[in-house]
Structure formats: structure tokens, C-alpha cells
XYZ file of N, CA and C in Angstrom:
729
model
N 127.985 156.539 89.704
C 128.155 155.425 90.412
C 127.768 155.830 92.112
N 126.919 154.869 92.888
C 126.716 155.039 94.201
C 127.562 154.160 94.872
N 128.212 154.833 95.971
C 129.108 154.276 96.970
C 128.301 153.637 97.891
N 128.887 152.611 98.360
C 128.108 151.784 99.612
C 128.556 152.801 100.883
N 127.656 152.933 101.866
C 127.942 153.721 103.144
C 129.328 153.884 103.600
N 129.890 152.428 103.715
C 131.125 152.376 104.258
C 132.354 153.079 103.589
N 131.766 153.363 102.438
C 133.007 154.050 101.478
C 132.523 155.692 101.257
N 131.425 156.166 101.958
C 130.943 157.393 101.780
C 131.983 158.453 101.463
N 133.105 158.280 102.586
C 133.873 159.343 102.659
C 134.889 159.575 101.371
N 135.275 158.506 100.582
C 136.023 158.410 99.654
C 135.596 159.338 98.202
N 136.469 159.798 97.692
C 136.413 160.623 96.581
C 136.760 159.583 95.350
N 135.865 159.727 94.064
C 135.877 158.770 93.171
C 136.309 159.999 92.002
N 137.291 159.725 91.277
C 137.509 160.408 89.975
C 138.068 159.513 89.017
N 137.292 158.997 88.466
C 137.849 157.694 87.518
C 138.650 158.664 86.223
N 139.782 157.752 85.725
C 140.578 158.253 84.425
C 139.612 158.255 83.550
N 140.116 158.243 82.171
C 139.194 158.402 80.788
C 140.014 157.597 79.766
N 139.611 156.700 78.690
C 139.930 156.450 77.988
C 139.661 157.259 76.767
N 140.628 157.053 75.813
C 140.380 157.801 74.417
C 141.112 157.028 73.490
N 140.696 155.876 73.523
C 141.030 154.568 72.513
C 140.459 154.847 71.289
N 140.893 155.047 70.273
C 140.508 155.144 68.736
C 140.244 153.767 67.847
N 140.889 152.570 68.386
C 140.957 151.498 67.771
C 141.523 150.571 68.508
N 141.324 149.242 67.856
C 141.659 147.972 68.735
C 141.300 148.067 70.099
N 140.257 148.394 70.616
C 139.581 148.619 71.850
C 139.376 147.425 72.787
N 139.889 146.252 72.686
C 139.860 145.012 72.825
C 141.172 144.875 73.360
N 142.266 145.429 72.888
C 143.425 145.532 73.677
C 143.697 146.559 74.812
N 142.663 147.318 75.344
C 142.715 148.361 76.395
C 142.211 148.061 77.500
N 142.039 148.173 78.711
C 141.424 147.943 79.854
C 141.777 149.285 80.916
N 140.495 149.958 81.291
C 140.806 150.867 82.571
C 139.716 150.684 83.456
N 139.959 150.625 84.787
C 139.036 150.360 85.739
C 139.185 151.239 87.037
N 138.464 151.850 87.629
C 138.857 152.311 88.776
C 138.459 151.266 90.122
N 139.285 151.054 90.834
C 138.879 150.203 91.783
C 137.978 150.646 92.711
N 138.190 151.986 93.158
C 137.118 152.470 94.531
C 135.791 152.367 93.864
N 135.609 153.014 92.516
C 134.378 152.870 92.099
C 133.873 151.530 91.958
N 134.610 150.333 91.472
C 133.973 149.386 91.277
C 133.783 148.495 92.312
N 135.311 148.478 93.067
C 134.558 147.500 94.643
C 133.818 148.413 95.640
N 133.864 149.619 95.682
C 132.837 150.285 96.469
C 131.524 150.421 96.096
N 130.902 150.076 95.290
C 129.867 150.161 94.612
C 128.675 149.802 95.733
N 127.532 150.479 95.876
C 126.757 149.992 96.486
C 126.027 148.573 96.429
N 126.034 148.438 95.075
C 125.436 147.099 94.896
C 126.592 145.747 94.493
N 127.843 146.115 94.879
C 128.847 145.077 95.027
C 128.633 144.071 96.112
N 128.486 142.555 95.602
C 128.679 141.819 96.697
C 129.927 141.253 97.174
N 129.751 140.952 98.752
C 130.910 140.940 99.296
C 131.567 139.226 98.874
N 132.883 139.045 98.849
C 133.611 137.858 98.735
C 133.080 137.107 97.684
N 132.859 137.800 96.430
C 132.543 137.306 95.025
C 133.682 138.111 94.124
N 134.905 137.302 94.334
C 135.759 137.804 93.299
C 135.346 138.031 91.836
N 135.940 139.197 91.469
C 135.675 139.759 89.889
C 136.766 139.806 89.235
N 137.165 138.922 88.102
C 138.576 139.104 87.471
C 138.332 140.707 86.449
N 139.499 141.289 86.952
C 139.717 142.664 86.204
C 140.636 142.565 85.123
N 141.381 141.336 84.778
C 142.637 141.140 84.069
C 143.500 140.462 84.323
N 144.551 140.106 83.580
C 145.592 139.383 84.248
C 146.978 139.699 82.925
N 147.814 138.988 83.327
C 149.074 138.889 82.342
C 149.833 137.829 82.384
N 150.129 136.857 81.440
C 150.696 135.465 81.604
C 149.839 134.569 82.411
N 150.395 134.331 83.386
C 149.740 133.282 84.373
C 149.163 133.904 85.550
N 149.185 135.341 85.659
C 148.736 136.043 86.669
C 147.647 136.670 86.301
N 146.633 136.566 87.484
C 145.467 137.461 87.349
C 145.033 138.367 88.311
N 144.271 139.426 87.964
C 143.886 140.655 89.118
C 142.471 140.548 89.053
N 142.261 140.281 90.390
C 140.830 140.027 90.964
C 140.532 141.381 92.035
N 139.355 141.847 92.098
C 138.851 142.838 92.934
C 137.772 141.904 93.926
N 138.034 142.312 94.936
C 137.257 141.319 95.926
C 136.841 142.082 97.168
N 135.538 142.489 97.392
C 135.180 143.474 98.135
C 135.098 142.636 99.574
N 135.676 142.839 100.502
C 135.764 142.239 101.937
C 134.309 142.491 102.901
N 133.760 141.367 103.458
C 132.324 141.540 104.052
C 132.796 142.913 105.671
N 131.772 143.073 106.090
C 131.893 143.869 107.191
C 132.368 143.013 108.569
N 132.092 141.744 108.437
C 132.520 140.617 109.213
C 133.813 139.860 108.955
N 133.161 138.859 108.220
C 134.613 137.869 107.807
C 134.078 137.009 106.814
N 135.424 136.286 106.389
C 135.543 135.145 105.184
C 134.346 134.126 105.737
N 133.585 133.596 104.828
C 132.889 132.705 105.499
C 133.436 131.054 105.810
N 134.779 131.249 105.477
C 135.583 129.874 105.414
C 136.710 129.726 105.566
N 137.424 128.893 106.001
C 138.655 129.104 106.083
C 139.272 128.849 104.403
N 140.546 129.317 103.829
C 140.441 129.141 102.287
C 141.829 128.867 102.242
N 142.064 127.784 101.134
C 143.783 127.403 100.917
C 144.076 127.438 99.520
N 144.947 128.667 99.306
C 145.406 128.674 97.602
C 146.239 127.414 97.372
N 146.373 126.581 96.324
C 147.278 125.347 96.087
C 147.799 125.811 95.146
N 147.648 126.810 93.978
C 148.409 127.090 93.011
C 149.532 128.083 92.969
N 149.385 128.709 93.918
C 150.882 129.182 94.530
C 150.551 130.806 95.356
N 151.433 131.365 95.760
C 151.099 132.370 96.834
C 150.402 133.678 96.169
N 149.418 134.277 97.105
C 148.321 135.173 96.470
C 148.944 136.522 97.241
N 148.999 137.664 96.341
C 149.244 138.972 97.083
C 147.850 139.740 97.057
N 147.594 140.411 98.300
C 146.477 141.448 98.358
C 146.834 142.869 98.563
N 146.373 143.675 97.952
C 146.482 145.119 98.148
C 145.264 145.780 98.645
N 145.530 146.374 99.724
C 144.147 147.066 100.620
C 144.219 148.380 99.636
N 143.217 148.487 98.932
C 142.693 149.950 98.473
C 142.284 150.878 99.259
N 141.575 150.324 99.796
C 140.569 150.913 101.074
C 140.151 150.234 102.227
N 140.380 150.482 103.474
C 139.784 150.047 104.341
C 140.859 148.948 105.291
N 140.491 148.015 105.922
C 141.345 147.279 106.973
C 140.985 146.026 107.170
N 141.664 144.831 107.320
C 141.629 143.567 107.517
C 142.618 143.152 108.283
N 141.906 141.835 108.965
C 142.948 141.164 109.961
C 142.727 139.863 109.375
N 144.046 138.790 109.154
C 144.039 137.812 108.284
C 144.673 137.151 109.475
N 143.802 135.694 109.586
C 144.131 134.626 110.615
C 145.017 133.723 109.674
N 146.017 132.585 110.128
C 146.313 131.628 109.038
C 146.711 130.447 109.979
N 146.440 129.238 109.602
C 146.312 128.127 110.433
C 146.930 127.026 109.132
N 147.230 125.947 109.426
C 147.806 124.691 108.859
C 146.192 124.331 108.043
N 146.478 123.999 106.822
C 145.014 123.272 105.985
C 144.573 122.270 106.846
N 143.438 121.986 106.917
C 142.716 120.921 107.563
C 143.186 120.651 108.804
N 143.955 121.448 109.805
C 144.537 121.092 110.936
C 144.193 122.162 112.107
N 144.859 122.172 113.221
C 144.581 123.104 114.223
C 145.682 123.699 114.714
N 146.760 123.725 113.918
C 148.082 124.592 114.468
C 147.895 125.810 113.656
N 147.538 126.959 114.510
C 147.489 128.137 114.127
C 149.189 128.974 114.019
N 148.969 130.034 112.735
C 150.378 130.565 112.621
C 150.412 132.154 113.164
N 149.015 132.715 113.604
C 149.154 134.004 113.738
C 148.500 134.897 112.922
N 148.610 136.064 113.227
C 147.681 136.857 112.123
C 148.478 138.098 111.910
N 147.948 138.792 111.211
C 148.497 140.172 110.244
C 147.157 141.220 110.566
N 147.490 142.362 110.357
C 146.459 143.432 110.406
C 146.852 144.474 109.388
N 146.198 144.589 108.252
C 146.452 145.221 107.324
C 145.716 146.469 106.612
N 146.156 147.897 106.537
C 145.202 148.913 106.104
C 145.619 149.702 104.602
N 144.781 150.566 104.809
C 144.703 151.081 103.250
C 146.113 151.378 103.134
N 146.606 150.772 101.477
C 147.992 150.927 101.107
C 148.949 150.030 101.562
N 148.670 148.700 102.385
C 149.328 147.776 102.586
C 149.157 146.699 101.508
N 150.157 146.048 101.212
C 150.365 144.840 100.247
C 151.055 143.792 101.055
N 150.088 142.620 101.030
C 150.514 141.633 101.744
C 150.588 140.043 101.284
N 151.358 139.122 101.484
C 151.071 137.796 100.864
C 150.096 136.927 101.701
N 149.320 136.250 101.042
C 148.815 134.776 101.485
C 149.494 133.482 100.941
N 150.259 132.759 101.854
C 151.161 131.883 101.400
C 150.435 130.595 100.736
N 151.077 129.986 99.773
C 150.482 128.766 99.371
C 150.539 127.797 100.366
N 149.530 126.675 100.227
C 149.145 125.914 100.963
C 149.057 126.046 102.517
N 148.735 127.372 102.938
C 148.581 127.759 104.280
C 146.947 128.316 104.220
N 146.242 127.502 105.040
C 144.789 128.042 105.209
C 144.907 129.665 105.904
N 143.989 130.476 105.459
C 143.580 131.790 105.820
C 142.508 132.157 105.981
N 141.925 133.202 106.754
C 140.579 133.700 107.038
C 140.616 134.899 107.407
N 139.836 135.946 106.612
C 140.021 137.167 106.867
C 138.882 137.640 107.391
N 138.862 138.784 108.091
C 138.144 139.638 109.449
C 138.095 141.015 108.996
N 137.106 141.736 109.039
C 137.050 143.092 108.704
C 137.853 143.508 110.171
N 138.611 144.878 109.533
C 139.506 145.094 110.849
C 138.786 146.588 111.735
N 137.966 147.155 110.817
C 137.233 147.930 111.354
C 135.615 148.223 111.748
N 134.953 146.953 111.057
C 133.585 146.812 111.238
C 132.765 147.069 109.837
N 133.918 147.782 108.912
C 133.350 148.151 107.527
C 133.816 147.267 106.547
N 133.311 147.621 105.239
C 133.958 146.830 103.991
C 135.164 147.523 103.718
N 135.663 146.653 102.993
C 136.811 146.941 102.366
C 137.101 146.781 100.746
N 138.091 147.252 100.006
C 138.131 146.925 98.862
C 139.631 146.600 98.675
N 139.635 145.342 98.052
C 141.108 144.575 97.918
C 141.342 144.355 96.376
N 142.430 144.507 96.060
C 143.051 144.006 94.445
C 144.001 142.534 95.001
N 143.247 141.501 94.556
C 144.120 140.352 94.595
C 144.776 139.919 93.477
N 146.174 139.410 93.561
C 147.065 139.438 92.649
C 147.553 137.783 92.843
N 146.972 136.901 91.950
C 147.150 135.605 92.164
C 147.552 134.759 90.637
N 148.051 133.326 91.085
C 148.426 132.500 89.722
C 147.066 132.323 89.287
N 146.721 132.217 87.956
C 146.070 131.561 87.092
C 145.592 130.512 87.317
N 144.203 130.055 87.510
C 143.788 128.702 87.575
C 143.436 128.170 86.179
N 143.787 127.064 85.600
C 143.221 126.593 84.188
C 141.699 126.311 84.218
N 141.168 126.028 85.039
C 139.953 126.029 84.878
C 138.883 127.345 84.716
N 139.370 128.320 85.396
C 138.544 129.638 85.315
C 138.128 129.990 83.897
N 138.891 129.499 82.958
C 138.674 129.763 81.574
C 137.119 129.361 80.895
N 137.059 128.064 81.399
C 135.866 127.501 81.202
C 134.620 127.971 81.776
N 134.647 128.715 82.723
C 133.552 128.987 83.863
C 132.505 129.916 82.852
N 131.157 129.263 83.117
C 130.103 129.730 82.336
C 129.845 128.924 81.229
N 130.642 128.507 80.225
C 130.955 127.856 79.093
C 129.745 126.620 79.038
N 129.749 125.805 79.913
C 128.932 124.632 79.968
C 127.943 124.652 81.296
N 126.658 125.610 81.200
C 125.946 125.754 82.315
C 125.712 124.500 83.118
N 125.206 124.232 84.102
C 124.818 123.496 85.073
C 123.397 123.496 85.651
N 122.328 122.740 85.340
C 121.076 123.217 85.934
C 121.337 122.896 87.399
N 120.358 123.581 88.476
C 120.283 123.341 89.766
C 119.666 121.865 90.116
N 120.173 121.232 91.123
C 119.604 120.144 91.580
C 119.273 120.228 92.884
N 117.672 120.232 92.974
C 117.032 120.613 94.175
C 116.917 119.368 95.313
N 117.570 118.122 95.194
C 117.769 117.219 95.643
C 118.229 117.443 97.165
N 119.187 118.423 97.353
C 119.942 118.513 98.339
C 120.888 117.199 98.950
N 121.245 116.394 98.047
C 122.062 115.402 98.338
C 122.864 115.301 97.075
N 124.162 114.505 97.579
C 125.297 114.068 96.803
C 126.335 113.155 97.370
N 126.071 112.000 96.561
C 127.022 111.015 97.134
C 126.327 110.644 98.575
N 127.018 110.437 99.345
C 126.527 109.996 100.909
C 126.103 111.385 101.500
N 126.281 112.370 101.250
C 126.188 113.881 101.848
C 124.508 114.193 101.538
N 124.091 114.648 102.474
C 122.896 115.355 102.251
C 122.806 116.465 103.201
N 122.236 117.644 102.668
C 121.994 119.090 103.401
C 120.925 119.701 103.860
N 120.693 120.464 104.553
C 119.237 120.835 105.191
C 119.724 122.309 105.612
N 118.429 123.224 105.900
C 118.461 124.285 106.626
C 117.713 124.294 107.790
N 118.105 124.805 108.927
C 117.146 124.249 110.112
C 117.653 125.659 111.071
N 116.571 126.757 111.108
C 116.882 128.062 111.575
C 117.856 128.742 111.046
N 118.677 129.037 112.110
C 120.226 129.707 111.775
C 121.304 128.673 111.336
N 121.121 127.679 111.401
C 121.997 126.812 110.980
C 121.743 125.920 109.424
N 123.103 125.576 108.761
C 122.857 124.461 107.818
C 123.489 123.572 108.416
N 122.662 122.379 108.154
C 122.783 120.631 108.473
C 123.243 120.006 107.538
N 124.775 119.544 107.601
C 125.666 118.685 106.942
C 125.548 116.996 107.133
N 125.021 116.087 106.564
C 124.588 115.039 107.162
C 125.550 113.932 106.076
N 126.002 112.811 106.983
C 126.672 111.814 106.180
C 126.438 110.669 106.747
N 126.956 109.531 106.189
C 126.352 107.688 106.838
C 126.680 107.836 108.308
N 127.803 108.312 108.708
C 128.049 108.015 110.163
C 127.934 109.232 111.105
N 127.416 110.399 110.892
C 127.270 111.434 111.537
C 126.710 112.944 110.860
N 126.762 113.713 111.752
C 125.962 115.170 110.979
C 126.645 116.124 111.719
N 126.499 117.453 111.176
C 127.256 118.571 111.975
C 126.528 119.790 111.541
N 126.663 121.024 112.430
C 125.956 122.018 112.184
C 126.915 123.281 112.013
N 126.595 123.950 111.064
C 127.438 125.323 110.815
C 126.706 126.293 110.390
N 126.953 127.659 110.776
C 126.117 128.744 110.795
C 125.797 129.101 109.046
N 124.312 129.241 108.940
C 123.590 129.155 107.796
C 124.319 130.192 107.025
N 124.123 131.483 107.694
C 124.807 132.606 106.720
C 126.005 132.691 106.201
N 126.925 131.960 106.834
C 128.323 131.646 106.263
C 128.209 130.770 105.383
N 127.721 129.634 105.407
C 127.358 128.301 104.784
C 126.901 128.872 103.216
N 125.907 129.584 103.359
C 125.290 130.123 101.884
C 126.314 131.015 101.207
N 126.805 132.131 101.855
C 128.038 132.952 101.561
C 129.167 132.228 100.656
N 129.376 131.021 101.487
C 130.841 130.244 101.040
C 130.147 129.647 99.799
N 129.141 128.990 99.973
C 128.292 128.054 98.828
C 128.328 128.881 97.710
N 127.702 130.468 97.813
C 127.478 131.089 96.620
C 128.816 131.651 95.946
N 130.052 131.554 96.510
C 131.182 132.135 95.864
C 131.781 130.989 95.396
N 131.594 129.614 95.807
C 131.883 128.541 95.064
C 131.306 128.390 93.807
N 129.777 128.637 94.060
C 129.427 128.367 92.702
C 129.617 129.089 91.587
N 129.846 130.618 91.931
C 130.164 131.632 91.091
C 131.581 131.251 90.170
N 132.464 130.269 90.890
C 133.787 129.800 90.333
C 133.734 128.521 90.294
N 132.572 127.849 89.924
C 132.398 126.477 89.660
C 133.193 125.553 90.344
N 133.278 125.996 91.838
C 133.795 125.108 92.568
C 135.420 125.099 92.645
N 136.132 125.973 91.820
C 137.684 125.941 91.682
C 137.999 126.983 92.598
N 138.099 126.852 93.842
C 138.587 127.886 94.889
C 139.353 127.131 95.528
N 140.293 126.261 95.447
C 141.008 125.764 96.329
C 140.362 124.939 97.635
N 140.744 125.132 98.751
C 140.034 124.156 99.652
C 139.565 125.311 100.448
N 138.118 125.161 100.920
C 137.496 125.916 101.781
C 136.978 124.824 102.875
N 137.423 125.435 104.013
C 136.683 124.834 105.372
C 136.078 125.441 106.214
N 134.567 124.945 106.265
C 133.558 125.512 106.961
C 133.502 125.267 108.546
N 133.193 126.353 109.606
C 133.217 125.959 110.965
C 132.402 124.635 111.099
N 132.987 123.829 111.932
C 132.700 122.615 112.738
C 133.021 121.318 111.581
N 133.914 121.524 110.749
C 134.637 120.292 109.979
C 134.233 120.174 108.634
N 133.247 120.874 107.811
C 132.869 120.318 106.759
C 133.733 120.957 105.610
N 134.769 120.519 104.717
C 135.167 121.127 103.771
C 135.025 120.790 102.378
N 135.555 121.525 101.634
C 135.301 121.370 100.430
C 136.509 121.727 99.506
N 137.254 120.563 98.491
C 138.455 120.919 97.973
C 138.340 120.668 96.211
N 138.780 121.487 95.752
C 138.839 121.410 94.400
C 139.953 120.394 93.845
N 139.449 119.546 92.873
C 140.512 118.700 92.165
C 140.583 119.030 90.885
N 140.027 119.646 90.164
C 139.914 120.084 88.904
C 138.633 119.645 88.524
N 138.423 118.272 87.920
C 137.212 118.083 87.336
C 136.326 117.289 88.306
N 137.114 117.061 89.456
C 136.236 116.253 90.767
C 136.679 117.241 92.098
N 135.590 117.040 93.134
C 135.606 117.998 94.122
C 135.383 116.583 95.432
N 136.379 116.954 96.292
C 136.609 116.195 97.356
C 135.609 116.839 98.556
N 134.387 116.228 99.060
C 133.926 116.668 100.059
C 134.323 115.829 101.693
N 134.788 116.554 102.499
C 135.002 115.642 103.841
C 134.231 116.278 104.713
N 133.996 115.388 106.029
C 133.383 115.640 107.319
C 134.323 114.918 108.346
N 134.142 115.041 109.677
C 134.760 114.161 110.486
C 134.610 112.710 110.428
N 135.601 112.151 110.203
C 135.628 110.719 109.837
C 135.411 110.362 108.328
N 134.922 111.241 107.334
C 134.374 110.634 106.287
C 134.792 111.673 105.014
N 135.202 111.060 103.954
C 135.604 111.653 102.680
C 134.790 110.817 101.617
N 134.395 112.085 100.792
C 134.282 111.236 99.190
C 134.783 112.492 98.110
N 135.287 111.772 97.301
C 135.531 112.251 95.901
C 134.269 111.996 94.676
N 133.718 113.282 94.478
C 132.691 112.961 93.690
C 133.145 114.279 92.135
N 131.821 114.003 91.364
C 132.227 114.822 89.851
C 131.838 116.101 90.109
N 132.727 117.149 89.815
C 132.652 118.483 89.959
C 131.229 119.047 89.605
N 130.854 118.756 88.528
C 129.631 119.221 87.721
C 128.465 118.575 88.856
N 128.370 117.420 89.317
C 127.401 117.028 90.100
C 127.283 117.628 91.396
N 128.419 118.102 92.265
C 128.253 118.687 93.253
C 128.002 120.226 93.045
N 128.227 120.903 91.961
C 128.129 122.226 91.679
C 126.405 122.280 91.461
N 125.795 121.519 90.897
C 124.474 121.103 90.428
C 123.803 121.232 91.915
N 123.946 120.219 93.082
C 123.708 120.362 94.284
C 123.726 121.644 95.216
N 125.230 122.322 94.882
C 125.179 123.638 95.607
C 124.269 124.852 95.016
N 124.142 124.601 93.569
C 123.073 125.743 92.971
C 121.795 125.311 93.596
N 121.247 124.237 93.684
C 120.024 123.960 94.623
C 120.107 124.242 95.942
N 121.027 124.585 96.661
C 121.249 124.814 97.996
C 120.922 126.225 98.000
N 121.587 127.071 96.969
C 121.439 128.629 96.951
C 119.978 128.706 96.652
N 119.379 128.115 95.504
C 117.843 128.407 95.046
C 117.018 128.154 96.427
N 117.262 127.105 97.556
C 116.434 127.042 98.694
C 116.947 127.743 99.818
N 117.781 128.677 99.920
C 118.036 129.692 100.691
C 117.370 130.702 101.247
């Protein structure tokens, strides 16, 4: 396995499985090899397993930042930094009150509290490898079972979307806003991968996406709509195709 250049100094010496039967019960993964792979996408959590109502994700953090503010509503989430470093900012969900930040480095374990928005930034200008320990979302079990075709209309409900140079433009009946295109596309890609089931995501300048189970709430300054989750997913898939 070829490691990304940001992890070139790490030694990878995976363990071995010598299981002779009931293979489906056993699992061994090397987090450095998996999360540090040269072709591993950033901020695209991968489910590595779980027990009871707890799941284990590997998430490779980008060399810049999380594309949106994210809030977990299902419970506290714990992050273990396998390699690298991260700065995490905290604020009230859909508000301007900030709660400060923390800096975590290789070997650190820390909590992302429930109902508090967080945004992660690289601590050293490089990628990081992270193990996330978090409550299971009941909707994740159905991901991929009922595929949704991309909708190229770039519109859902009263919202429409367009790309203009380095910006993504979000328009609604009473206004519009611009948000950085590269963060918007990365954020939409993560939400599509998890079929919109990623809690609350707040993009720069006021566009937000909140998972409500089978429904999704889209909000912009002074405007909010609750729409069908699969309807929003189809449009977001179309936005990725157009990106």
C-alpha cells in the first residue's frame, strides 16, 4: 500500500489474520495503512465496524479544514488522533457564540460534545489519520440499498444552486448567498456518501443542511424548507456531477 506523502515517515507493519473458520466474525485493519493510503479521500468517513450502538469510523482529515460546521445530535463523539494534528473550533449550532478550541496531536483522544457545532482544521498543514467513536445512526444501515439517480435540475423546493467561478451560489425566493465552491463540493460529497445522514452541516455565509431522518431541512438567512431526503439527495448528486 502506497502512503500519501504527508505520511511518508510512518512505518506500516500490519498484523496478520490466521482464521480458519467463521471468517465473517473477525476483522483486522491497520489504521495507518488504511487512513494514510495515497488514494484515500479526505473527510469521507469509512465504517470499520462497531459494537452495540457504537460505531468505529476512520476519517482522514484534509490538509486544510472541514468544509462545514458539523453538529452531532445522536450523542457525544470521541476522536483518537492516530497520526498528525488537528485544531478543533467549537460554537453554538446555528449561532455565533464560540466556545474556544482545542489542539490535539498524535495519541490524543478527545470529545466532540453532542449538540455543539465543531469544525476541524489541520494543525500542521498536512493530513491526519483519525479514529472516530460515535453512536450509531439508525439510517446508516440502509445506505446504498435503494439507489437514487442524480437530478441535474440544480433545484429543490424553493432552492436553486449554481457554480460561478470559485463560488457556489445558493438562491431562494427572497435572496441568495455565495459560499466557497471547493468547500461546498467537498461537503456535498460527504453528505451524498452518507445519504444526508450527517447531523447538521453549516456552510460559510449561512446555508445549512439538517438531517431529520426521512426529511431534510434546508435553511438560508430568513428562509427554511423541509423537503424529502431522497429528493434533496438526488439534486445533490446532480451538483456533484456538474462540479
